[in-house]
CSV table of C-alpha atoms and ligand atoms in Angstrom, one decimal:
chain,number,residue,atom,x,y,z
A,1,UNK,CA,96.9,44.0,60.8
A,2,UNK,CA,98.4,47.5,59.9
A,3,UNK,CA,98.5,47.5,55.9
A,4,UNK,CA,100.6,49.6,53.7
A,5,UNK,CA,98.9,50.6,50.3
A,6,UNK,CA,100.8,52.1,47.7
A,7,UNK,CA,98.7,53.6,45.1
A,8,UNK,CA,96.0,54.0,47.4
A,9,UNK,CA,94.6,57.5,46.0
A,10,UNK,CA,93.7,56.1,42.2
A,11,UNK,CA,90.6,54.2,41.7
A,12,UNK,CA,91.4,50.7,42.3
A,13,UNK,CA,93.2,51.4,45.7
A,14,UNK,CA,91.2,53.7,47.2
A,15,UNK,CA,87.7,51.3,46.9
A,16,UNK,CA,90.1,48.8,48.1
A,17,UNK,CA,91.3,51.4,51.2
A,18,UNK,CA,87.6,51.3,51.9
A,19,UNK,CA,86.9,47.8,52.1
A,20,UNK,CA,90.1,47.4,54.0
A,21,UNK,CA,89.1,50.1,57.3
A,22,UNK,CA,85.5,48.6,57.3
A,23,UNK,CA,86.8,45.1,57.4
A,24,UNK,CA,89.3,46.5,60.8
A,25,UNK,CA,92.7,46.7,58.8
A,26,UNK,CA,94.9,49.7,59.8
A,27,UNK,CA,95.9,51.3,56.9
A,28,UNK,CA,99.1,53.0,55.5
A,29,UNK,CA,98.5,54.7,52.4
A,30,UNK,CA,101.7,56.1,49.6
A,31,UNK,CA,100.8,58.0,46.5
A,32,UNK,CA,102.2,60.7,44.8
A,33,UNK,CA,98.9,62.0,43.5
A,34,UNK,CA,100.3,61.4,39.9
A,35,UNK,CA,97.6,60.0,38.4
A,36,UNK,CA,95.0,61.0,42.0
A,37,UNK,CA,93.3,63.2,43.6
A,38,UNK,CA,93.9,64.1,47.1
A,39,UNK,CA,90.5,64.5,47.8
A,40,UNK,CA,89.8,60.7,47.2
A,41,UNK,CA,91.7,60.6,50.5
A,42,UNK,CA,89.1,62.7,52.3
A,43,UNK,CA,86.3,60.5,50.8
A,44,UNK,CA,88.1,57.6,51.9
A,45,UNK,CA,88.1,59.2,55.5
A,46,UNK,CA,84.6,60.8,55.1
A,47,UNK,CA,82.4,57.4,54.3
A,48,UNK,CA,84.8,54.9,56.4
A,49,UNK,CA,84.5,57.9,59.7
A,50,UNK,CA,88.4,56.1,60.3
A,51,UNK,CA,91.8,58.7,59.9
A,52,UNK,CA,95.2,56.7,59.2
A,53,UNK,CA,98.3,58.1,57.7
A,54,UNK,CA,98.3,59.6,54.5
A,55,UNK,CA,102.1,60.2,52.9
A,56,UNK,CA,102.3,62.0,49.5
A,57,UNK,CA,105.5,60.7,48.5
A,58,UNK,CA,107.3,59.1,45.4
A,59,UNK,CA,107.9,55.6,45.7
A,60,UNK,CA,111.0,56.0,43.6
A,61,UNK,CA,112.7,58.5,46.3
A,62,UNK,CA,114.2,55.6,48.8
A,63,UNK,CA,114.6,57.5,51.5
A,64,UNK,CA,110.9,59.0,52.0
A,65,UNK,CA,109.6,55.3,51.2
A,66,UNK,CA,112.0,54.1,54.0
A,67,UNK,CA,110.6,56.9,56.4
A,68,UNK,CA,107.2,55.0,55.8
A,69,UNK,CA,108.5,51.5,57.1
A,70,UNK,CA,110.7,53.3,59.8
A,71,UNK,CA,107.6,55.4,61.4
A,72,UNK,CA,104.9,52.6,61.0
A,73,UNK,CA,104.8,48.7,61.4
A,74,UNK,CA,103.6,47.5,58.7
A,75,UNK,CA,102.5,43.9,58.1
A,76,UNK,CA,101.4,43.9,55.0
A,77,UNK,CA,101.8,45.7,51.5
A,78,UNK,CA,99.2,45.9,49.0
A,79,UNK,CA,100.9,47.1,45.7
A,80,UNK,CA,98.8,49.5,43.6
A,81,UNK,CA,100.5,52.2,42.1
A,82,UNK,CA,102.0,52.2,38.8
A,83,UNK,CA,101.5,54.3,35.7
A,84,UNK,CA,99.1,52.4,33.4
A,85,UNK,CA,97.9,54.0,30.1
A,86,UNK,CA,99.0,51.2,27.7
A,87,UNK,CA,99.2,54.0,24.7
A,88,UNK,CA,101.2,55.9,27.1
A,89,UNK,CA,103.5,53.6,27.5
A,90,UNK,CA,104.5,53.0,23.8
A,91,UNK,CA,105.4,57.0,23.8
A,92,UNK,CA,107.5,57.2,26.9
A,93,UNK,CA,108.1,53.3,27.6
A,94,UNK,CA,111.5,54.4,29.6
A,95,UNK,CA,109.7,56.4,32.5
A,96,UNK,CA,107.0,53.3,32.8
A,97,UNK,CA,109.5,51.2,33.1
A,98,UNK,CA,111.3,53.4,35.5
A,99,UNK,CA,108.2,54.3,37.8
A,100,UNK,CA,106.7,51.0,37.7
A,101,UNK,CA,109.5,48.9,37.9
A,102,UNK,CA,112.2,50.6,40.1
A,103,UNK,CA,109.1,51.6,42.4
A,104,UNK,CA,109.1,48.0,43.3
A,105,UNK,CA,112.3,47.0,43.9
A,106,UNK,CA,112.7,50.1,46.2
A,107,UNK,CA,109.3,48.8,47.9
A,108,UNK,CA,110.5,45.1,48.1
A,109,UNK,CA,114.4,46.1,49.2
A,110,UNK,CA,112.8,48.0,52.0
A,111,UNK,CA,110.3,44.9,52.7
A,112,UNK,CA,113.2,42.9,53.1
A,113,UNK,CA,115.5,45.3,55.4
A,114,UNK,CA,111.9,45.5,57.6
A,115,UNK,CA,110.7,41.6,57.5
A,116,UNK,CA,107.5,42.7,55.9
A,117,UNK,CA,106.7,39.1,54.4
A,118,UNK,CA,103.5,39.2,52.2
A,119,UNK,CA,102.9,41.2,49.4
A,120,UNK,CA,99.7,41.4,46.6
A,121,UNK,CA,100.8,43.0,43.7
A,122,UNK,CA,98.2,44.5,41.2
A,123,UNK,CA,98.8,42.3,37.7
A,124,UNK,CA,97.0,42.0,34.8
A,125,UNK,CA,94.7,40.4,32.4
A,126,UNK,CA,97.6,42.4,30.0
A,127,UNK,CA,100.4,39.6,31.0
A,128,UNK,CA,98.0,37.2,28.3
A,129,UNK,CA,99.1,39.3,25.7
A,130,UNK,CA,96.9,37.9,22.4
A,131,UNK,CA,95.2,34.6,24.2
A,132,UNK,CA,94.5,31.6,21.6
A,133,UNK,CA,91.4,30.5,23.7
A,134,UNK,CA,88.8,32.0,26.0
A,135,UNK,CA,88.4,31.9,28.9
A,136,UNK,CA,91.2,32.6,30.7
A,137,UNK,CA,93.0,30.9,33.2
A,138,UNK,CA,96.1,31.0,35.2
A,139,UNK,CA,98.3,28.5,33.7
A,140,UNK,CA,98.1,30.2,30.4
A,141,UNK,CA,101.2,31.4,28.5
A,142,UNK,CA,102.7,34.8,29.0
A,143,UNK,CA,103.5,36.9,26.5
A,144,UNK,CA,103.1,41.3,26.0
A,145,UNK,CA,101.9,43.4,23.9
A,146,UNK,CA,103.1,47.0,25.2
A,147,UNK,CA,105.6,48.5,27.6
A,148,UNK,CA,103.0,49.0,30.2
A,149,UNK,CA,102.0,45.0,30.2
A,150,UNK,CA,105.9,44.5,29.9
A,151,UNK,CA,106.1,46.0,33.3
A,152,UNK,CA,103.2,44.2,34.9
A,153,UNK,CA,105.1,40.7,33.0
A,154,UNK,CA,108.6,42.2,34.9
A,155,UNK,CA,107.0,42.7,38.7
A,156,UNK,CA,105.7,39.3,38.2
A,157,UNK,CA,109.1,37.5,37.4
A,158,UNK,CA,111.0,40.2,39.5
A,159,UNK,CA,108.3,39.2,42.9
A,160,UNK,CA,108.4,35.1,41.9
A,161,UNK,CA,112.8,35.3,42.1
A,162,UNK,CA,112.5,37.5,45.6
A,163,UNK,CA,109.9,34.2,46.7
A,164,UNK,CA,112.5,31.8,46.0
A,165,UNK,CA,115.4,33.4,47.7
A,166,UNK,CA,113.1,34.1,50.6
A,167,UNK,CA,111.2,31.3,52.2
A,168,UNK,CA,109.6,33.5,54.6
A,169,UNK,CA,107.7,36.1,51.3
A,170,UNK,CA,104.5,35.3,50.3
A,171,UNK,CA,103.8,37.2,47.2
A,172,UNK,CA,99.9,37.1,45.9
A,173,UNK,CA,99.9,38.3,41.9
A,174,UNK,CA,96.1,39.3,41.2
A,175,UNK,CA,95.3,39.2,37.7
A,176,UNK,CA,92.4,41.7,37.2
A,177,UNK,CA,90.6,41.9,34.0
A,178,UNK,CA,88.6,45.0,33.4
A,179,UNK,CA,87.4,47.0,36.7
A,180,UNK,CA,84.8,49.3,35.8
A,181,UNK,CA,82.0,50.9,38.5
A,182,UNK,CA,81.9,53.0,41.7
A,183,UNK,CA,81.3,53.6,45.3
A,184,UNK,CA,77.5,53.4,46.2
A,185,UNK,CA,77.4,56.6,47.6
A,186,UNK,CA,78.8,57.9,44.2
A,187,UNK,CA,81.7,60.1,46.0
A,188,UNK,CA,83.8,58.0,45.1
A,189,UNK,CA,84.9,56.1,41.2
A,190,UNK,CA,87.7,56.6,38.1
A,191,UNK,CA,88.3,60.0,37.5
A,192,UNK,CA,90.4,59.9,34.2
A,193,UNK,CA,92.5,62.9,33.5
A,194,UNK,CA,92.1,64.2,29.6
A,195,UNK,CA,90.1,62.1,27.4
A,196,UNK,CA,89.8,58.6,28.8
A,197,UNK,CA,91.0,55.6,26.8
A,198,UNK,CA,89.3,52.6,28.9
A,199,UNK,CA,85.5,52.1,27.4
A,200,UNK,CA,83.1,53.0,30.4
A,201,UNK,CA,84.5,56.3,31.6
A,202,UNK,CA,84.6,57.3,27.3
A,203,UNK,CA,81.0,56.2,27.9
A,204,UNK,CA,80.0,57.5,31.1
A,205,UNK,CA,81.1,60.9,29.6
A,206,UNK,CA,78.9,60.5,27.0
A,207,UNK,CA,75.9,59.5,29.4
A,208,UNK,CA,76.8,63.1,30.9
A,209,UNK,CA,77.0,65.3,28.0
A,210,UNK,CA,80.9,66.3,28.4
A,211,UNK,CA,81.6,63.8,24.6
A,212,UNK,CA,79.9,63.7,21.9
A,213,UNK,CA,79.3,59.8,20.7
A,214,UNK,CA,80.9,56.6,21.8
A,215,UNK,CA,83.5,55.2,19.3
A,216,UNK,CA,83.2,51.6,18.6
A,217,UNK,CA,86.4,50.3,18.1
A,218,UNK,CA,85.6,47.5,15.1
A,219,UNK,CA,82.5,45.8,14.5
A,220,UNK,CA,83.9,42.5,12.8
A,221,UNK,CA,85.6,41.2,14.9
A,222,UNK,CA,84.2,36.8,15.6
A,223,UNK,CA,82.0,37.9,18.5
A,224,UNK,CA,78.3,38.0,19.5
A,225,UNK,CA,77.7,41.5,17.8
A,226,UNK,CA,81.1,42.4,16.4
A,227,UNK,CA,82.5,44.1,18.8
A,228,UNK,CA,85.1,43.2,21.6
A,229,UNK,CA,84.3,41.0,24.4
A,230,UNK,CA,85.8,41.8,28.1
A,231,UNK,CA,85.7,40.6,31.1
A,232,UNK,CA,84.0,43.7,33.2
A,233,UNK,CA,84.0,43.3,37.1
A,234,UNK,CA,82.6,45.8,39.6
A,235,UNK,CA,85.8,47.5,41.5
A,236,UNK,CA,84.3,46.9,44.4
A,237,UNK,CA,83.8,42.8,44.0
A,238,UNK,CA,87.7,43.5,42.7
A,239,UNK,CA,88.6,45.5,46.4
A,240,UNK,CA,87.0,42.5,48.6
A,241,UNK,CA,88.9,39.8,46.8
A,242,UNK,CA,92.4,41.8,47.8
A,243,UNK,CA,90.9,40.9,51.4
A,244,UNK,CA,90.1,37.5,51.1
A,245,UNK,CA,93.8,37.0,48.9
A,246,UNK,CA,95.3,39.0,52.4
A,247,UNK,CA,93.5,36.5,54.6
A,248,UNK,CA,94.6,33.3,52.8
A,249,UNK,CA,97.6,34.4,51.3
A,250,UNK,CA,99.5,36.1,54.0
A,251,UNK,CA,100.6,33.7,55.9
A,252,UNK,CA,101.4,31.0,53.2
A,253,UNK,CA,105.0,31.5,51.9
A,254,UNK,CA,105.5,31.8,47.9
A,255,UNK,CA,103.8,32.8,44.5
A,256,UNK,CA,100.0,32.7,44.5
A,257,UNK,CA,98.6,33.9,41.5
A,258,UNK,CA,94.6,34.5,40.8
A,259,UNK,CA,92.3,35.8,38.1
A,260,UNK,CA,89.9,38.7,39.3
A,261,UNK,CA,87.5,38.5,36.8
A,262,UNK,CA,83.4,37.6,36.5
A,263,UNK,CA,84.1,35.1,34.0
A,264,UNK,CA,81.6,36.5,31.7
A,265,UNK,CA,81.8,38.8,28.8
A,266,UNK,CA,79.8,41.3,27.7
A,267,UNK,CA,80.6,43.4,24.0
A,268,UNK,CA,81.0,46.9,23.4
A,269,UNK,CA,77.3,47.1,21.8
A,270,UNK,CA,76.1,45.1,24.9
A,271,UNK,CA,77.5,47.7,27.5
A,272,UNK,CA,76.6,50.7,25.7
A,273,UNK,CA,73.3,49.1,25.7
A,274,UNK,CA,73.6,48.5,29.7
A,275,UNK,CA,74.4,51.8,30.1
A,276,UNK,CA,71.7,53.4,28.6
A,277,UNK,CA,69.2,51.6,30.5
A,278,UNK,CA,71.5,52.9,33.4
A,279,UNK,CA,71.5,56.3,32.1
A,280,UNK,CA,67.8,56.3,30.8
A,281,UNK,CA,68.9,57.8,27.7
A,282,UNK,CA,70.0,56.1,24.6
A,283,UNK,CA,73.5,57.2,23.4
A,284,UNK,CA,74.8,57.8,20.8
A,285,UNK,CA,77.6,55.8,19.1
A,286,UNK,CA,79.6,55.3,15.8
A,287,UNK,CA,81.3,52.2,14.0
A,288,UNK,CA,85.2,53.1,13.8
A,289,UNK,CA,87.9,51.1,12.9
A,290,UNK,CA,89.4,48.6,15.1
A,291,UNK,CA,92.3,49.9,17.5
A,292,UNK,CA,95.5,48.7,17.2
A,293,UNK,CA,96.6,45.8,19.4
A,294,UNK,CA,92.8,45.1,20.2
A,295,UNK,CA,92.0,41.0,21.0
A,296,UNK,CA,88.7,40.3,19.9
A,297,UNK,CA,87.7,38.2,23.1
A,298,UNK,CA,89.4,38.4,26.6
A,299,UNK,CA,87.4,37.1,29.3
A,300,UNK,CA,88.6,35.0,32.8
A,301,UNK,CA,88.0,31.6,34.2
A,302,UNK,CA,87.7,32.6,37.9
A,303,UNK,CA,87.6,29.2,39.1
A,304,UNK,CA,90.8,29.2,41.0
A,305,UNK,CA,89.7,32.3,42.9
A,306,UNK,CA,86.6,30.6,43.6
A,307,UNK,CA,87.7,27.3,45.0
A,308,UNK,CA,90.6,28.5,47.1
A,309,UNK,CA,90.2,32.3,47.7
A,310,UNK,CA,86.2,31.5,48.3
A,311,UNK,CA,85.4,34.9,46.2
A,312,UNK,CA,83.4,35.3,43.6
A,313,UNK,CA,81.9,38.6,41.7
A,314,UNK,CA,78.6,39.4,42.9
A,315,UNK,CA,77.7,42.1,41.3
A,316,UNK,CA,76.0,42.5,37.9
A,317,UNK,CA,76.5,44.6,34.6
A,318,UNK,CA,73.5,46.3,35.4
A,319,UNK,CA,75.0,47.3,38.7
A,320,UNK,CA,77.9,48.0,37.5
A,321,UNK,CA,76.9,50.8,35.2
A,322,UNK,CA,73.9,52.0,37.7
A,323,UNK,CA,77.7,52.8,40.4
A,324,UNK,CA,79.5,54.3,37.3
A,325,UNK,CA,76.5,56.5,36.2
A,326,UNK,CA,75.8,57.4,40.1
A,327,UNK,CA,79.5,59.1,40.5
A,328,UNK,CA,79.3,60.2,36.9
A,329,UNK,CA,76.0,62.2,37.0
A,330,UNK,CA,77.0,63.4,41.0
A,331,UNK,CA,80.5,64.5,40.1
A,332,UNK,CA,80.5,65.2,36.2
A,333,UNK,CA,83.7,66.8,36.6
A,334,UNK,CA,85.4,63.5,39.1
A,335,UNK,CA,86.7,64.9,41.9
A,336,UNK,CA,87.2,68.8,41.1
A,337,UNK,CA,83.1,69.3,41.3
B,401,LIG,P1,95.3,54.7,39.1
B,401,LIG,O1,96.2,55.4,38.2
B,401,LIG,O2,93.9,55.2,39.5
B,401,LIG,O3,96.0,54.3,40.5
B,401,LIG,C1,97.4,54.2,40.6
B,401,LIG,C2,98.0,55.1,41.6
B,401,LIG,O4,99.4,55.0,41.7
B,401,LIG,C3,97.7,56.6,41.3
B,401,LIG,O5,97.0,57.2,42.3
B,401,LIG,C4,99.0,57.2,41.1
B,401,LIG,O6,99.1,58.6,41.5
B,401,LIG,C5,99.9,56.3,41.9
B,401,LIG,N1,101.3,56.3,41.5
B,401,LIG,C6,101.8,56.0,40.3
B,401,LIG,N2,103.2,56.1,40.3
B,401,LIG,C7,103.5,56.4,41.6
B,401,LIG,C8,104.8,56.6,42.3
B,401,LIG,N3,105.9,56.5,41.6
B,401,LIG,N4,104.7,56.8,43.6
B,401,LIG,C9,103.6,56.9,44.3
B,401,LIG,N5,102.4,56.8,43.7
B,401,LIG,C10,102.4,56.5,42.4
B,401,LIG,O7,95.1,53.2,38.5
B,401,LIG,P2,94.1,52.0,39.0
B,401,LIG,O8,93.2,51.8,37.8
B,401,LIG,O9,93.6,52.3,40.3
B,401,LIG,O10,95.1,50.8,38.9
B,401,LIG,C11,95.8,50.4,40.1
B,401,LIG,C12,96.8,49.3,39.7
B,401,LIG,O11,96.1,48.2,39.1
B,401,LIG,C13,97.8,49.7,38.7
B,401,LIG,O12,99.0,49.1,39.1
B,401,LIG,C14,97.3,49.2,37.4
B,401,LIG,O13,98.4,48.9,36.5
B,401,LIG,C15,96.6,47.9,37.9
B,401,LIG,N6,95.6,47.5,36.9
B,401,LIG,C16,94.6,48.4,36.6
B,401,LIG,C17,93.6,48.0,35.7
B,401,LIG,C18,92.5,48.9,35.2
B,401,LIG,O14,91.9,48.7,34.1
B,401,LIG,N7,92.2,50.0,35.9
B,401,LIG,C19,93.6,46.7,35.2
B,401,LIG,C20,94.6,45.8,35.6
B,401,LIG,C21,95.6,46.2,36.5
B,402,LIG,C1,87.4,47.6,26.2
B,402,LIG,C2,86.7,47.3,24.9
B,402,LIG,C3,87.9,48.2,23.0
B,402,LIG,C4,87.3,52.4,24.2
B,402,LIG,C5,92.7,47.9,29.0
B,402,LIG,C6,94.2,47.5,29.1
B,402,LIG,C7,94.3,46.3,30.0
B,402,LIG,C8,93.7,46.6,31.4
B,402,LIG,C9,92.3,47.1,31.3
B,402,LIG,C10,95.4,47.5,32.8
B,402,LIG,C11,87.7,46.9,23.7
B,402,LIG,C12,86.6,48.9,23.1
B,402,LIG,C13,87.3,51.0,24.1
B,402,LIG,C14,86.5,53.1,23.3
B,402,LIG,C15,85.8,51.1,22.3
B,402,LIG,N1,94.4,47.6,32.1
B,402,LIG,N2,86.6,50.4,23.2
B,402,LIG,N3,85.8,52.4,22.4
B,402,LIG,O1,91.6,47.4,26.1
B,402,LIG,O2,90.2,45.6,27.3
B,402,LIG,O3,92.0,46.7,28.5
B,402,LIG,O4,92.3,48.2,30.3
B,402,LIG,O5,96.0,46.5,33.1
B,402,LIG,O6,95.7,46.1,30.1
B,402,LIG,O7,94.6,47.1,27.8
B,402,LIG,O8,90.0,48.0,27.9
B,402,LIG,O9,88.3,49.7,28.2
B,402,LIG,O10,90.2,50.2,26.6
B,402,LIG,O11,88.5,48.5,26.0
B,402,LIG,O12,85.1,50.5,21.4
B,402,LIG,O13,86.4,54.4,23.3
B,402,LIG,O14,86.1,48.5,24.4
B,402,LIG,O15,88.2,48.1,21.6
B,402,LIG,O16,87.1,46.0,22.9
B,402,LIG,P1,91.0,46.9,27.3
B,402,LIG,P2,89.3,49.2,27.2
């Protein structure tokens, strides 16, 4: 099964590129290097010892995109890329909306003139907006907070309409909470550009020396310690169930939708804690306010992954940070060292 995977440079895609060539997919990989490095391509390459076709393109330039179908046979499409800074996306909500969404209606127009029938499109925990309960799960209203989630919310209607006028699409929406971790050989991980804004790489930079102290956005909040709860899962537990949504999924026409998460929640306190012991160095940290647009508690019921996928998150917290220090303390500059 020849698989094209848009997005397949950034962090998510490329672990999933990984797990993809050693499971004996072909692959197909699109990314305009936006947010990537080309030499997460390499390492792909390097630690799978597989080549496949590499295309630097745009996904919002139609005629390169069609080039892709046109040259390969594809069977499948994994959809990745997409800008996705959420305070990015309240400064310049117009080009999210643009890249994100008119990148997949280019994608799924060209899908259609090809008969490329399955799809798995990378959603979010975001498409909660402010849950009333934890945990999590699927059937829960749908509401945004920010551009960037109003995006993820569009694909989701936008790919569920294409389903119904097309028997023959079968469109997996995988609803990933918070992906943090690496590559065991430590060549390979999340390599923000600038500051970061997610919690781990802030912290991981911190474990390396590059930032100061780790801000703790609120300690009041009606949790353990304080301090937010989320859902972390190890990207790699995150990569394998892509493949086991692909193997149920793609032949099954309509909208199948799934929570990637562990199902349990650890605090800020309680992973700055983890990652010390990962680290073997206490670090330091500060009490700030809380950020704006913050939810105290966001954590998944993966059930429905569970009973019908057959996946579950294997891998711990502890692992978890060990992966993200591994590529941290190996690369402490990502992928320009
Ligand atoms: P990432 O930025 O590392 O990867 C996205 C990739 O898409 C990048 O390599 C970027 O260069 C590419 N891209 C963006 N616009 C493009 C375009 N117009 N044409 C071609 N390539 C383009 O992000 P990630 O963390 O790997 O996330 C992958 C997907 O998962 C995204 O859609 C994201 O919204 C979603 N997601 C991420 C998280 C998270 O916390 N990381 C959580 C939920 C959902
Ligand atoms: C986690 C916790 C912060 C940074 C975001 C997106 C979401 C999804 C995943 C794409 C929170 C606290 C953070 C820091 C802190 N992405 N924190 N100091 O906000 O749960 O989710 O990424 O779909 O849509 O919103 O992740 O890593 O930013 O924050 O105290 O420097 O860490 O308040 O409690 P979040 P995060």
């Amino acid at each position: 099964m020849n698989i094209l995977v848009t997005g397949g440079a950034g962090y998510i895609g490329s672990h999933t590129c990984i797990e993809l060539l050693n499971a004996g997919y072909d692959i197909v990989v699109v990314d305009n290097l936006d947010n990537s490095n080309i030499k997460a391509i390499d390492t792909i390459k390097r630690l799978t010892g597989k080549d496949f076709p590499f295309y630097q393109y745009d996904m919002l330039e139609a005629d390169k995109m069609e080039e892709i179908f046109a040259n390969n046979k594809i069977d499948g499409v994994i959809h990745f890329a997409g800008l996705k800074a959420v305070g990015e996306s309240t400064q310049i909500p117009l080009r999210y909306y643009h890249n994100n969404i008119t990148g997949t209606l280019i994608l799924m127009q060209l899908m259609e003139k090809y008969d490329v029938n399955n799809i798995v499109f990378s959603s979010s925990a975001t498409v909660y907006g402010m849950p009333k309960t934890v945990p999590i799960t699927e059937d829960f209203p749908l509401s945004t907070t920010n551009p960037y989630g109003s995006t993820k919310l569009m694909i989701e209607g936008i790919m569920t309409d294409a389903s119904k006028a097309n028997p023959k699409l079968s469109v997996t929406l995988l609803r990933y909470f918070n992906p943090i971790g690496a590559h065991k050989s430590g060549d390979l991980g999340e390599d923000p550009k600038g500051i970061p804004n997610n919690l781990l790489p802030y912290v991981a930079q911190v474990a390396v020396g590059k930032l100061e102290k780790v801000h703790v956005y609120g300690s009041d909040y009606p949790t353990v310690d304080g301090t937010g709860v989320r859902d972390y899962i190890h990207v790699v537990d995150l990569a394998l169930g892509h493949l086991r949504a692909l193997e149920h999924c793609s032949d099954k026409e309509g909208v199948h939708i799934y929570n990637l998460g562990t199902g349990n929640g650890y605090s800020v306190l309680q992973i700055v804690d983890a990652f010390s012991k990962a680290c073997g160095k206490e670090l330091p940290y500060v009490i700030d306010p809380r950020r704006p647009g913050d939810i105290a508690e966001c954590y998944a019921d993966a059930a429905k992954a569970k009973n019908e996928l057959g996946w579950v998150a294997t891998r711990g917290i502890a692992e978890m940070c060990e992966d993200t220090w591994r590529w941290q303390s190996k690369h402490p500059n990502g992928f320009d060292d």
